[in-house]
Short mmCIF file of C-alpha atoms and ligand atoms in Angstrom, two decimals:
data_model
loop_
_atom_site.label_atom_id
_atom_site.label_comp_id
_atom_site.label_asym_id
_atom_site.label_seq_id
_atom_site.Cartn_x
_atom_site.Cartn_y
_atom_site.Cartn_z
CA UNK A 1179 43.90 -23.25 -49.94
CA UNK A 1180 43.12 -21.85 -47.12
CA UNK A 1181 45.75 -20.41 -44.92
CA UNK A 1182 48.00 -22.34 -42.85
CA UNK A 1183 48.10 -21.55 -38.81
CA UNK A 1184 51.44 -19.37 -37.92
CA UNK A 1185 52.28 -22.57 -35.85
CA UNK A 1186 52.60 -25.08 -38.59
CA UNK A 1187 55.77 -24.92 -40.02
CA UNK A 1188 56.80 -21.88 -37.21
CA UNK A 1189 60.55 -21.52 -36.12
CA UNK A 1190 59.93 -21.55 -32.18
CA UNK A 1191 63.34 -20.79 -30.38
CA UNK A 1192 63.83 -22.00 -26.95
CA UNK A 1193 65.19 -20.26 -24.56
CA UNK A 1194 66.55 -21.66 -20.59
CA UNK A 1195 65.48 -18.11 -19.24
CA UNK A 1196 68.28 -18.64 -16.27
CA UNK A 1197 71.17 -19.21 -18.96
CA UNK A 1198 70.41 -16.11 -21.61
CA UNK A 1199 71.40 -13.29 -19.72
CA UNK A 1200 71.47 -11.60 -16.30
CA UNK A 1201 70.84 -7.68 -15.78
CA UNK A 1202 70.72 -7.65 -12.60
CA UNK A 1203 73.90 -9.25 -11.39
CA UNK A 1204 73.37 -12.36 -9.24
CA UNK A 1205 75.10 -14.03 -12.30
CA UNK A 1206 71.23 -15.94 -12.59
CA UNK A 1207 69.00 -15.55 -16.50
CA UNK A 1208 66.19 -12.42 -16.12
CA UNK A 1209 63.15 -11.58 -18.15
CA UNK A 1210 65.10 -8.02 -18.55
CA UNK A 1211 67.72 -10.08 -19.82
CA UNK A 1212 65.16 -11.61 -22.65
CA UNK A 1213 63.46 -8.60 -22.96
CA UNK A 1214 67.20 -7.17 -24.25
CA UNK A 1215 67.31 -9.56 -26.59
CA UNK A 1216 64.40 -9.61 -28.34
CA UNK A 1217 66.15 -7.74 -31.40
CA UNK A 1218 69.14 -10.59 -31.35
CA UNK A 1219 65.98 -13.09 -31.28
CA UNK A 1220 64.27 -10.82 -34.85
CA UNK A 1221 66.96 -10.07 -36.49
CA UNK A 1222 67.72 -14.38 -36.13
CA UNK A 1223 64.18 -14.55 -37.92
CA UNK A 1224 62.42 -16.36 -35.55
CA UNK A 1225 58.56 -17.14 -35.34
CA UNK A 1226 58.17 -17.19 -31.50
CA UNK A 1227 60.13 -18.37 -28.38
CA UNK A 1228 59.11 -20.44 -25.63
CA UNK A 1229 60.51 -19.71 -21.95
CA UNK A 1230 61.46 -22.36 -19.27
CA UNK A 1231 59.53 -21.24 -16.26
CA UNK A 1232 60.01 -18.64 -15.24
CA UNK A 1233 57.64 -19.00 -11.99
CA UNK A 1234 58.16 -18.98 -8.02
CA UNK A 1235 59.83 -22.32 -7.06
CA UNK A 1236 62.00 -22.88 -5.03
CA UNK A 1237 64.10 -23.75 -8.10
CA UNK A 1238 64.95 -27.68 -6.61
CA UNK A 1239 64.47 -28.63 -10.53
CA UNK A 1240 64.64 -25.51 -11.18
CA UNK A 1241 61.39 -23.95 -11.95
CA UNK A 1242 59.79 -27.11 -12.71
CA UNK A 1243 59.00 -27.56 -9.23
CA UNK A 1244 56.35 -24.61 -9.14
CA UNK A 1245 55.14 -23.30 -6.28
CA UNK A 1246 52.77 -20.25 -7.48
CA UNK A 1247 51.81 -20.50 -10.58
CA UNK A 1248 50.62 -17.13 -11.17
CA UNK A 1249 53.94 -15.28 -9.84
CA UNK A 1250 57.01 -14.62 -12.00
CA UNK A 1251 59.50 -16.05 -9.20
CA UNK A 1252 61.93 -13.01 -7.37
CA UNK A 1253 65.30 -14.26 -9.73
CA UNK A 1254 63.24 -13.74 -13.02
CA UNK A 1255 62.01 -10.18 -12.01
CA UNK A 1256 57.77 -9.80 -11.59
CA UNK A 1257 54.99 -9.72 -13.59
CA UNK A 1258 56.06 -6.10 -14.83
CA UNK A 1259 59.24 -7.38 -16.66
CA UNK A 1260 56.57 -10.34 -17.90
CA UNK A 1261 54.80 -8.34 -18.92
CA UNK A 1262 57.25 -5.97 -21.40
CA UNK A 1263 58.70 -8.46 -22.35
CA UNK A 1264 55.15 -10.25 -24.21
CA UNK A 1265 54.74 -6.20 -25.39
CA UNK A 1266 58.86 -6.32 -26.41
CA UNK A 1267 58.20 -9.79 -28.21
CA UNK A 1268 54.66 -8.57 -30.10
CA UNK A 1269 56.45 -5.53 -30.99
CA UNK A 1270 58.92 -7.45 -33.04
CA UNK A 1271 56.83 -9.98 -33.95
CA UNK A 1272 57.89 -12.86 -31.92
CA UNK A 1273 54.86 -14.95 -30.35
CA UNK A 1274 55.67 -16.03 -26.93
CA UNK A 1275 54.85 -19.57 -25.61
CA UNK A 1276 55.79 -20.20 -21.69
CA UNK A 1277 55.89 -23.04 -20.11
CA UNK A 1278 53.14 -25.04 -18.70
CA UNK A 1279 53.72 -28.29 -15.86
CA UNK A 1280 50.59 -29.96 -15.61
CA UNK A 1281 52.01 -33.49 -13.31
CA UNK A 1282 53.67 -31.58 -10.28
CA UNK A 1283 53.94 -28.51 -8.55
CA UNK A 1284 56.44 -28.03 -5.60
CA UNK A 1285 55.80 -29.39 -2.03
CA UNK A 1286 56.24 -25.79 -1.42
CA UNK A 1287 52.54 -25.25 -3.58
CA UNK A 1288 49.94 -23.52 -1.46
CA UNK A 1289 47.71 -26.77 -2.73
CA UNK A 1290 50.35 -29.44 -1.74
CA UNK A 1291 51.30 -27.61 1.36
CA UNK A 1292 47.59 -28.25 2.11
CA UNK A 1293 47.12 -31.68 1.27
CA UNK A 1294 49.82 -32.96 3.21
CA UNK A 1295 48.12 -31.49 6.76
CA UNK A 1296 46.20 -34.88 6.75
CA UNK A 1297 43.31 -37.33 5.57
CA UNK A 1298 40.33 -34.92 6.32
CA UNK A 1299 42.11 -31.62 3.41
CA UNK A 1300 40.22 -30.42 1.71
CA UNK A 1301 43.41 -30.21 -1.01
CA UNK A 1302 43.64 -33.87 -0.02
CA UNK A 1303 43.02 -35.77 -2.97
CA UNK A 1304 44.74 -33.45 -5.22
CA UNK A 1305 47.64 -35.42 -5.02
CA UNK A 1306 47.85 -38.86 -5.11
CA UNK A 1307 47.86 -40.50 -2.35
CA UNK A 1308 47.75 -43.93 -1.38
CA UNK A 1309 48.20 -46.63 1.91
CA UNK A 1310 51.61 -48.70 2.64
CA UNK A 1311 51.08 -52.47 0.92
CA UNK A 1312 50.11 -54.20 2.48
CA UNK A 1313 53.14 -56.12 3.10
CA UNK A 1314 54.04 -52.67 3.41
CA UNK A 1315 56.12 -50.15 1.95
CA UNK A 1316 55.21 -47.93 -1.29
CA UNK A 1317 52.17 -48.87 -2.96
CA UNK A 1318 53.47 -50.52 -6.23
CA UNK A 1319 56.82 -50.63 -7.57
CA UNK A 1320 57.20 -47.15 -9.67
CA UNK A 1321 60.16 -45.07 -10.19
CA UNK A 1322 61.14 -41.74 -10.57
CA UNK A 1323 62.60 -40.70 -13.58
CA UNK A 1324 66.03 -40.34 -11.73
CA UNK A 1325 66.02 -43.97 -10.63
CA UNK A 1326 64.51 -43.90 -6.79
CA UNK A 1327 60.87 -45.26 -5.72
CA UNK A 1328 58.12 -42.29 -6.74
CA UNK A 1329 56.44 -43.16 -3.53
CA UNK A 1330 57.34 -40.75 0.00
CA UNK A 1331 55.85 -41.31 2.62
CA UNK A 1332 54.73 -38.69 4.92
CA UNK A 1333 55.27 -40.21 8.48
CA UNK A 1334 51.92 -38.00 10.04
CA UNK A 1335 49.21 -39.82 8.20
CA UNK A 1336 51.07 -43.20 7.44
CA UNK A 1337 50.82 -42.69 3.45
CA UNK A 1338 52.64 -42.45 0.92
CA UNK A 1339 52.21 -39.39 -1.29
CA UNK A 1340 52.68 -40.45 -5.30
CA UNK A 1341 56.10 -38.16 -7.54
CA UNK A 1342 57.42 -38.63 -11.13
CA UNK A 1343 60.67 -36.73 -9.61
CA UNK A 1344 61.72 -35.14 -7.01
CA UNK A 1345 60.38 -35.73 -3.31
CA UNK A 1346 59.95 -32.62 -3.39
CA UNK A 1347 57.46 -31.89 -6.65
CA UNK A 1348 53.77 -34.03 -5.43
CA UNK A 1349 52.25 -35.00 -9.20
CA UNK A 1350 48.76 -33.75 -8.79
CA UNK A 1351 45.67 -36.18 -9.76
CA UNK A 1352 44.29 -35.25 -12.88
CA UNK A 1353 41.23 -38.16 -12.28
CA UNK A 1354 39.92 -34.51 -9.90
CA UNK A 1355 37.43 -32.46 -11.28
CA UNK A 1356 38.76 -29.71 -9.25
CA UNK A 1357 42.77 -30.45 -10.18
CA UNK A 1358 41.95 -29.84 -13.96
CA UNK A 1359 39.02 -26.77 -13.71
CA UNK A 1360 41.94 -25.08 -11.22
CA UNK A 1361 45.17 -26.00 -13.68
CA UNK A 1362 42.94 -25.00 -17.07
CA UNK A 1363 42.33 -21.79 -14.97
CA UNK A 1364 46.43 -20.98 -14.60
CA UNK A 1365 46.19 -21.38 -18.06
CA UNK A 1366 43.38 -18.78 -18.79
CA UNK A 1367 45.62 -16.24 -16.24
CA UNK A 1368 48.52 -16.58 -18.53
CA UNK A 1369 46.63 -15.83 -21.99
CA UNK A 1370 44.57 -13.36 -20.91
CA UNK A 1371 48.42 -12.00 -20.41
CA UNK A 1372 48.88 -12.07 -23.92
CA UNK A 1373 50.78 -15.00 -24.50
CA UNK A 1374 50.86 -17.07 -27.40
CA UNK A 1375 50.26 -20.46 -26.17
CA UNK A 1376 51.76 -23.26 -24.14
CA UNK A 1377 54.80 -25.97 -23.88
CA UNK A 1378 53.17 -29.02 -21.87
CA UNK A 1379 55.44 -30.45 -19.25
CA UNK A 1380 56.16 -34.83 -19.38
CA UNK A 1381 53.00 -34.16 -21.57
CA UNK A 1382 51.84 -38.10 -21.15
CA UNK A 1383 52.07 -37.95 -16.92
CA UNK A 1384 49.27 -36.68 -16.27
CA UNK A 1385 46.60 -39.90 -17.08
CA UNK A 1386 48.25 -42.62 -15.12
CA UNK A 1387 46.86 -46.41 -14.68
CA UNK A 1388 43.40 -46.35 -12.20
CA UNK A 1389 44.62 -48.97 -10.57
CA UNK A 1390 48.34 -47.64 -9.59
CA UNK A 1391 49.29 -51.33 -11.11
CA UNK A 1392 52.70 -51.95 -10.72
CA UNK A 1393 55.26 -51.09 -14.56
CA UNK A 1394 56.85 -54.76 -15.63
CA UNK A 1395 59.96 -54.56 -15.39
CA UNK A 1396 62.14 -54.32 -19.08
CA UNK A 1397 62.56 -57.67 -21.02
CA UNK A 1398 66.66 -58.00 -20.73
CA UNK A 1399 67.85 -57.25 -24.06
CA UNK A 1400 65.19 -54.88 -25.02
CA UNK A 1401 66.53 -51.18 -25.16
CA UNK A 1402 64.40 -47.92 -24.44
CA UNK A 1403 65.26 -46.09 -27.04
CA UNK A 1404 66.26 -43.21 -25.43
CA UNK A 1405 69.23 -41.98 -24.40
CA UNK A 1406 70.64 -44.55 -20.58
CA UNK A 1407 69.33 -43.11 -17.97
CA UNK A 1408 69.82 -45.42 -15.68
CA UNK A 1409 67.34 -47.29 -13.01
CA UNK A 1410 64.77 -45.72 -14.94
CA UNK A 1411 65.35 -47.41 -18.10
CA UNK A 1412 64.76 -51.66 -15.35
CA UNK A 1413 60.97 -50.74 -15.78
CA UNK A 1414 58.69 -50.28 -18.81
CA UNK A 1415 57.04 -46.99 -18.11
CA UNK A 1416 53.87 -48.41 -18.92
CA UNK A 1417 51.20 -47.66 -16.05
CA UNK A 1418 53.20 -44.82 -14.71
CA UNK A 1419 52.50 -42.33 -18.25
CA UNK A 1420 49.99 -42.04 -20.80
CA UNK A 1421 47.39 -44.08 -19.62
CA UNK A 1422 44.59 -43.76 -22.44
CA UNK A 1423 42.44 -41.01 -19.94
CA UNK A 1424 45.43 -38.78 -21.68
CA UNK A 1425 43.33 -38.28 -24.39
CA UNK A 1426 40.27 -37.06 -23.06
CA UNK A 1427 42.33 -34.06 -21.21
CA UNK A 1428 44.20 -33.01 -24.42
CA UNK A 1429 40.53 -32.52 -26.15
CA UNK A 1430 39.89 -30.23 -23.71
CA UNK A 1431 42.91 -28.29 -23.00
CA UNK A 1432 43.32 -27.50 -26.72
CA UNK A 1433 39.36 -26.91 -26.78
CA UNK A 1434 40.06 -24.22 -24.40
CA UNK A 1435 43.17 -23.08 -27.17
CA UNK A 1436 41.46 -23.08 -30.00
CA UNK A 1437 38.14 -21.33 -28.85
CA UNK A 1438 40.16 -18.64 -26.51
CA UNK A 1439 39.76 -14.84 -26.44
CA UNK A 1440 38.74 -12.37 -29.11
CA UNK A 1441 41.26 -14.67 -32.22
CA UNK A 1442 40.64 -17.96 -31.96
CA UNK A 1443 42.96 -20.91 -33.24
CA UNK A 1444 45.95 -18.51 -32.57
CA UNK A 1445 47.15 -20.51 -29.34
CA UNK A 1446 48.75 -23.41 -29.66
CA UNK A 1447 50.43 -25.73 -27.35
CA UNK A 1448 53.37 -28.30 -27.46
CA UNK A 1449 53.86 -30.97 -25.47
CA UNK A 1450 57.08 -32.43 -24.50
CA UNK A 1451 55.58 -36.46 -25.57
CA UNK A 1452 59.02 -39.09 -24.82
CA UNK A 1453 57.45 -41.54 -26.46
CA UNK A 1454 59.55 -43.26 -29.04
CA UNK A 1455 56.61 -45.94 -30.84
CA UNK A 1456 55.22 -43.81 -33.74
CA UNK A 1457 52.13 -44.44 -33.64
CA UNK A 1458 52.23 -43.79 -29.70
CA UNK A 1459 53.43 -40.66 -30.07
CA UNK A 1460 51.35 -39.28 -33.16
CA UNK A 1461 47.98 -40.12 -31.52
CA UNK A 1462 48.88 -36.89 -28.99
CA UNK A 1463 47.48 -34.76 -32.33
CA UNK A 1464 44.65 -36.98 -31.51
CA UNK A 1465 42.10 -39.05 -33.81
CA UNK A 1466 40.77 -35.43 -36.00
CA UNK A 1467 43.77 -33.59 -34.81
CA UNK A 1468 42.03 -32.41 -31.54
CA UNK A 1469 44.27 -32.54 -28.59
CA UNK A 1470 48.43 -30.93 -29.01
CA UNK A 1471 48.62 -28.56 -31.79
CA UNK A 1472 52.17 -29.68 -32.24
CA UNK A 1473 53.56 -32.93 -30.06
CA UNK A 1474 57.94 -32.32 -29.81
CA UNK A 1475 58.91 -35.38 -31.92
CA UNK A 1476 62.38 -36.62 -29.26
CA UNK A 1477 63.75 -39.02 -32.50
CA UNK A 1478 66.85 -36.81 -33.59
CA UNK A 1479 67.75 -36.34 -30.76
CA UNK A 1480 68.69 -40.39 -30.12
CA UNK A 1481 69.42 -41.52 -33.49
CA UNK A 1482 72.64 -41.15 -34.93
CA UNK A 1483 73.89 -38.72 -36.48
CA UNK A 1484 74.52 -41.47 -39.90
CA UNK A 1485 72.19 -40.38 -43.62
CA UNK A 1486 70.79 -44.15 -42.93
CA UNK A 1487 69.86 -44.45 -39.16
CA UNK A 1488 68.57 -39.91 -40.21
CA UNK A 1489 66.68 -41.21 -43.38
CA UNK A 1490 65.15 -44.19 -41.27
CA UNK A 1491 63.72 -42.31 -38.85
CA UNK A 1492 62.39 -38.96 -40.50
CA UNK A 1493 60.48 -41.85 -42.78
CA UNK A 1494 59.15 -43.72 -39.57
CA UNK A 1495 57.60 -39.98 -38.33
CA UNK A 1496 56.21 -38.68 -41.92
CA UNK A 1497 54.46 -42.73 -42.02
CA UNK A 1498 52.97 -42.03 -38.69
CA UNK A 1499 51.44 -38.45 -38.99
CA UNK A 1500 47.84 -38.08 -39.59
CA UNK A 1501 47.20 -36.73 -43.10
CA UNK A 1502 47.33 -32.63 -42.76
CA UNK A 1503 49.56 -33.04 -39.42
CA UNK A 1504 52.46 -30.99 -39.31
CA UNK A 1505 55.58 -32.71 -36.16
CA UNK A 1506 57.21 -30.02 -34.33
CA UNK A 1507 61.48 -31.35 -34.45
CA UNK A 1508 63.61 -30.37 -32.62
CA UNK A 1509 67.68 -31.04 -32.28
CA UNK A 1510 68.72 -29.62 -29.17
CA UNK A 1511 67.07 -28.90 -25.68
CA UNK A 1512 67.40 -28.11 -21.90
CA UNK A 1513 67.33 -31.73 -21.46
CA UNK A 1514 70.28 -33.37 -23.64
CA UNK A 1515 72.93 -33.71 -24.60
CA UNK A 1516 74.20 -30.25 -26.97
CA UNK A 1517 74.12 -31.10 -30.52
CA UNK A 1518 77.05 -29.94 -31.66
CA UNK A 1519 78.71 -32.44 -28.47
CA UNK A 1520 76.52 -35.25 -30.01
CA UNK A 1521 77.71 -34.26 -34.17
CA UNK A 1522 80.70 -33.14 -33.74
CA UNK A 1523 81.71 -28.83 -34.00
CA UNK A 1524 82.30 -30.00 -38.29
CA UNK A 1525 78.96 -31.34 -38.55
CA UNK A 1526 76.92 -29.05 -36.60
CA UNK A 1527 76.20 -26.96 -39.03
CA UNK A 1528 74.43 -29.95 -40.98
CA UNK A 1529 72.55 -30.19 -38.13
CA UNK A 1530 71.36 -27.08 -38.78
CA UNK A 1531 71.02 -27.01 -41.77
CA UNK A 1532 67.95 -30.21 -41.78
CA UNK A 1533 66.69 -29.10 -38.43
CA UNK A 1534 65.82 -25.81 -40.80
CA UNK A 1535 64.46 -27.62 -43.93
CA UNK A 1536 62.41 -30.68 -42.97
CA UNK A 1537 58.82 -30.56 -42.88
CA UNK A 1538 57.05 -28.82 -39.58
CA UNK A 1539 57.83 -26.86 -36.83
CA UNK A 1540 61.27 -26.55 -35.87
CA UNK A 1541 62.23 -26.53 -31.87
CA UNK A 1542 65.58 -24.48 -31.55
CA UNK A 1543 67.05 -24.37 -28.71
CA UNK A 1544 69.60 -21.43 -27.41
CA UNK A 1545 73.50 -21.43 -27.37
CA UNK A 1546 73.02 -24.08 -30.69
CA UNK A 1547 72.58 -21.74 -33.74
CA UNK A 1548 75.80 -20.27 -31.92
CA UNK A 1549 77.47 -24.35 -32.05
CA UNK A 1550 78.09 -23.80 -28.09
CA UNK A 1551 79.48 -26.93 -27.25
CA UNK A 1552 78.58 -29.33 -23.80
CA UNK A 1553 80.42 -27.10 -20.58
CA UNK A 1554 83.24 -28.97 -19.02
CA UNK A 1555 81.77 -28.82 -15.43
CA UNK A 1556 83.49 -30.14 -12.34
CA UNK A 1557 81.47 -32.36 -9.70
CA UNK A 1558 81.30 -29.30 -7.82
CA UNK A 1559 80.00 -26.99 -10.00
CA UNK A 1560 77.08 -29.44 -10.61
CA UNK A 1561 74.03 -27.97 -9.92
CA UNK A 1562 71.43 -30.20 -11.82
CA UNK A 1563 69.40 -32.58 -9.49
CA UNK A 1564 70.13 -35.33 -12.27
CA UNK A 1565 73.55 -35.76 -12.28
CA UNK A 1566 73.85 -35.13 -8.06
CA UNK A 1567 72.22 -38.42 -7.69
CA UNK A 1568 73.73 -39.37 -11.18
CA UNK A 1569 76.57 -39.74 -11.98
CA UNK A 1570 76.71 -38.81 -15.87
CA UNK A 1571 73.62 -37.68 -16.41
CA UNK A 1572 73.53 -33.70 -15.60
CA UNK A 1573 71.71 -31.99 -17.60
CA UNK A 1574 74.13 -29.37 -16.33
CA UNK A 1575 76.06 -29.14 -19.35
CA UNK A 1576 73.09 -28.04 -21.80
CA UNK A 1577 71.92 -25.14 -19.77
CA UNK A 1578 75.24 -22.75 -19.79
CA UNK A 1579 75.47 -19.28 -20.37
CA UNK A 1580 74.76 -17.68 -23.56
CA UNK A 1581 77.62 -16.33 -24.62
CA UNK A 1582 76.83 -13.21 -25.89
CA UNK A 1583 80.27 -10.84 -26.13
CA UNK A 1584 84.39 -11.70 -25.48
CA UNK A 1585 85.49 -10.74 -22.14
CA UNK A 1586 86.04 -12.90 -18.33
CA UNK A 1587 81.78 -13.56 -18.10
CA UNK A 1588 80.94 -13.35 -21.83
CA UNK A 1589 78.49 -9.95 -21.69
CA UNK A 1590 75.73 -13.18 -20.04
CA UNK A 1591 76.79 -11.24 -16.68
CA UNK A 1592 78.66 -8.15 -14.96
CA UNK A 1593 81.79 -8.22 -14.85
CA UNK A 1594 83.46 -10.23 -11.63
CA UNK A 1595 80.21 -11.69 -10.97
CA UNK A 1596 79.91 -16.22 -11.10
CA UNK A 1597 78.19 -17.48 -13.60
CA UNK A 1598 75.01 -19.64 -11.41
CA UNK A 1599 76.95 -22.68 -14.20
CA UNK A 1600 80.25 -22.40 -15.65
CA UNK A 1601 80.71 -20.60 -19.52
CA UNK A 1602 81.43 -22.97 -22.30
CA UNK A 1603 82.78 -21.27 -25.52
CA UNK A 1604 81.68 -22.43 -28.95
CA UNK A 1605 84.72 -23.09 -31.12
CA UNK A 1606 83.62 -20.27 -33.41
CA UNK A 1607 83.33 -17.31 -30.89
CA UNK A 1608 80.79 -15.55 -29.01
CA UNK A 1609 77.29 -13.76 -30.41
CA UNK A 1610 79.25 -10.75 -31.54
CA UNK A 1611 82.27 -12.30 -33.24
CA UNK A 1612 80.10 -14.74 -34.87
CA UNK A 1613 77.52 -11.93 -36.18
CA UNK A 1614 80.95 -10.28 -37.93
CA UNK A 1615 81.73 -13.41 -39.32
CA UNK A 1616 80.42 -14.49 -42.82
CA UNK A 1617 81.18 -17.84 -42.21
CA UNK A 1618 79.52 -18.35 -38.76
CA UNK A 1619 76.94 -20.95 -37.97
CA UNK A 1620 75.18 -18.04 -36.53
CA UNK A 1621 75.38 -16.28 -40.38
CA UNK A 1622 73.96 -19.88 -41.41
CA UNK A 1623 72.02 -20.21 -39.13
CA UNK A 1624 69.99 -16.45 -40.24
CA UNK A 1625 70.53 -17.50 -43.77
CA UNK A 1626 68.41 -20.93 -43.57
CA UNK A 1627 66.04 -18.97 -41.84
CA UNK A 1628 65.75 -15.93 -44.36
CA UNK A 1629 65.66 -18.97 -47.10
CA UNK A 1630 63.08 -20.83 -44.98
CA UNK A 1631 60.51 -18.03 -44.63
CA UNK A 1632 61.18 -16.94 -49.44
CA UNK A 1633 60.85 -20.37 -50.70
CA UNK A 1634 57.50 -22.17 -50.01
CA UNK A 1635 59.05 -25.29 -50.76
CA UNK A 1636 60.20 -25.05 -47.25
CA UNK A 1637 56.97 -24.64 -45.51
CA UNK A 1638 54.78 -27.88 -43.66
CA UNK A 1639 54.80 -29.73 -47.30
CA UNK A 1640 56.41 -33.61 -49.04
CA UNK A 1641 59.88 -34.97 -48.77
CA UNK A 1642 60.94 -37.40 -50.04
CA UNK A 1643 64.46 -38.83 -50.08
CA UNK A 1644 66.62 -39.81 -52.63
CA UNK A 1645 69.42 -42.22 -52.41
CA UNK A 1646 72.30 -42.96 -54.36
CA UNK A 1647 75.50 -41.74 -51.86
CA UNK A 1648 76.77 -44.10 -48.67
CA UNK A 1649 76.50 -41.09 -46.08
CA UNK A 1650 75.26 -38.43 -47.47
CA UNK A 1651 71.46 -37.58 -46.59
CA UNK A 1652 69.69 -35.91 -49.40
CA UNK A 1653 65.81 -35.55 -49.87
CA UNK A 1654 63.94 -32.75 -51.51
CA UNK A 1655 61.41 -30.57 -50.33
CA UNK A 1656 57.96 -28.87 -52.11
CA UNK A 1657 55.36 -26.64 -50.82
CA UNK A 1658 51.82 -27.26 -51.27
CA UNK A 1659 50.87 -26.24 -54.88
CA UNK A 1660 54.31 -27.83 -55.57
CA UNK A 1661 55.82 -24.63 -57.74
CA UNK A 1662 59.55 -24.91 -57.42
CA UNK A 1663 61.30 -27.48 -55.35
CA UNK A 1664 64.44 -28.03 -53.31
CA UNK A 1665 67.23 -29.93 -53.01
CA UNK A 1666 69.04 -30.32 -49.52
CA UNK A 1667 71.52 -32.34 -49.71
CA UNK A 1668 73.96 -33.08 -46.24
CA UNK A 1669 77.40 -34.75 -46.36
CA UNK A 1670 77.79 -36.23 -42.36
CA UNK A 1671 80.91 -37.39 -43.92
CA UNK A 1672 84.22 -35.75 -44.03
CA UNK A 1673 85.87 -37.12 -46.68
CA UNK A 1674 84.30 -35.27 -50.26
CA UNK A 1675 81.78 -37.31 -51.58
CA UNK A 1676 80.09 -37.20 -55.20
CA UNK A 1677 76.41 -37.00 -55.76
CA UNK A 1678 76.59 -36.88 -59.29
CA UNK A 1679 73.64 -40.15 -58.83
CA UNK A 1680 71.40 -38.09 -55.78
CA UNK A 1681 71.48 -34.93 -58.48
CA UNK A 1682 70.52 -36.90 -61.33
CA UNK A 1683 69.84 -35.76 -65.35
CA UNK A 1684 68.26 -32.38 -63.19
CA UNK A 1685 70.45 -29.16 -63.76
CA UNK A 1686 70.56 -27.81 -60.38
CA UNK A 1687 72.19 -24.54 -58.70
CA UNK A 1688 73.67 -23.77 -55.51
CA UNK A 1689 71.10 -21.72 -52.99
CA UNK A 1690 73.50 -21.62 -50.21
CA UNK A 1691 76.11 -24.05 -48.61
CA UNK A 1692 77.29 -24.41 -45.29
CA UNK A 1693 80.56 -24.21 -46.48
CA UNK A 1694 82.44 -21.29 -47.33
CA UNK A 1695 82.58 -20.67 -50.50
CA UNK A 1696 86.23 -20.76 -51.15
CA UNK A 1697 86.03 -25.13 -50.22
CA UNK A 1698 82.50 -25.17 -51.38
CA UNK A 1699 81.75 -27.59 -55.03
CA UNK A 1700 80.30 -25.28 -57.26
CA UNK A 1701 77.79 -26.63 -59.29
CA UNK A 1702 79.94 -29.77 -60.14
CA UNK A 1703 78.18 -32.66 -58.24
CA UNK A 1704 79.80 -32.96 -55.41
CA UNK A 1705 81.08 -32.21 -51.84
CA UNK A 1706 82.73 -30.83 -49.88
CA UNK A 1707 84.00 -32.43 -46.41
CA UNK A 1708 80.78 -31.49 -44.10
CA UNK A 1709 79.15 -29.64 -46.37
CA UNK A 1710 75.25 -29.67 -46.64
CA UNK A 1711 74.02 -27.53 -49.74
CA UNK A 1712 70.31 -26.87 -50.20
CA UNK A 1713 70.11 -26.19 -54.77
CA UNK A 1714 67.31 -25.25 -56.74
CA UNK A 1715 66.22 -26.24 -60.33
CA UNK A 1716 68.88 -24.38 -62.74
C1 LIG B 1974 60.75 -32.19 -18.46
C2 LIG B 1974 61.75 -30.46 -18.14
O1 LIG B 1974 62.38 -30.35 -20.05
C3 LIG B 1974 62.74 -31.37 -17.36
O2 LIG B 1974 63.51 -30.31 -17.24
C4 LIG B 1974 61.93 -31.27 -15.66
O3 LIG B 1974 62.74 -31.63 -15.46
C5 LIG B 1974 61.08 -32.35 -15.65
N1 LIG B 1974 60.13 -32.22 -17.10
C6 LIG B 1974 60.06 -32.05 -14.83
O4 LIG B 1974 59.09 -31.76 -14.93
#
């Protein structure tokens, strides 16, 4: 059997740096804070961390608007802090991935500042500039994720520039080989500093229709397959992203990563691929698995928390996977409502059990291991540019600071300092409290991660669904080669459920339950309300 690369089946912990731990008392998390919590991550049992952007930025989109790709923003620290973090993480056996934002820069980036000086600028064609439409107005009908026109007029030159997000985040033109070369150099810079890979932001956006044709309107009654996103959903986004040329770009990027440095094949890219047509999503692996190592699948975030719907989704995604490919699953992110709020506190342990027992790589968003709910953000506290534009779409609730210990700032920052976003407290308590409580979600997450390491059946491999009890999501997992299979039964209802038909004639014994021992169903064929269980052959 050939050894799998480390990233197939790894658990990657997503750190939102602003909200992790503040060590310099400005109310915003920083690199030293992440470094200080490496022991926490190592004892949690994850394999790697991925940091949302920490680069120099005006922070219009909290770091996804990059002003200097190779400098750390002073808010987070400096390059020495970054190097120290890499050393400390590696010293504890943790790999480090960073965000890589290819589609756009900040308008304060020197490339754009040069580009906007006029049509003769040597950087003009690094961005996407066009004359107004013949009848005047923007060159086409594209709109931003935030529901606004994706073109801004530069009155000096009379031309428009394209931005898929804020006007202060102009899109780079990846059809220009010089842009690709410069952005590949950015990747090399961080690889040289020791990062183990990247999470590629908005991966499909780098290739747009070369003729910049209009997007067609969304047909009446059709849905966008993601949670409602306001004006953005009025169009089918088929021309502003995902042009087939995208594959060539990621083939080259993959080559760069796979053949880099002294240990080729060790570096990885996760891809943010918001595609809900599964064959299209899976095309990002590449026909010969030679593009994005791990396209992230966002299906679980968009599927109602019901056994049938979740099973259908998992079956459909699995069917669309190229042979031997391993998907990357997420249950939470800095862009989506918190999983504990989506599925409810009682079900949050089941959501964690699902995430950590699926075949593939799992991405665990910071705070989800504590059951952190969406924070209550008053209108005057909204910071997210999306939330400021469209009421109800703010991503702030999922970005509130980590609650480490008891006290007014929950140990996130110094006493008396106001955290950049209001705190939320998980029903199970802070990280410290949960560490001391054997029945906590944190302890369950640690136990699940330990089990995952110890059982080949929970690695990338086979999942087979077992039906038989309404409201129960059940599946067997087996590794390669199949030694011992495990059975996972998740009661997604608040009722006691018999699962005789799922257990069948085999003898199974409980290996791990989400429920405290007193209320769990023992070895009887019963799941307590909201209980999830991993069974081994008895
Ligand atoms: C996706 C990121 O996850 C999100 O936070 C950001 O606003 C956009 N890309 C723009 O970079």
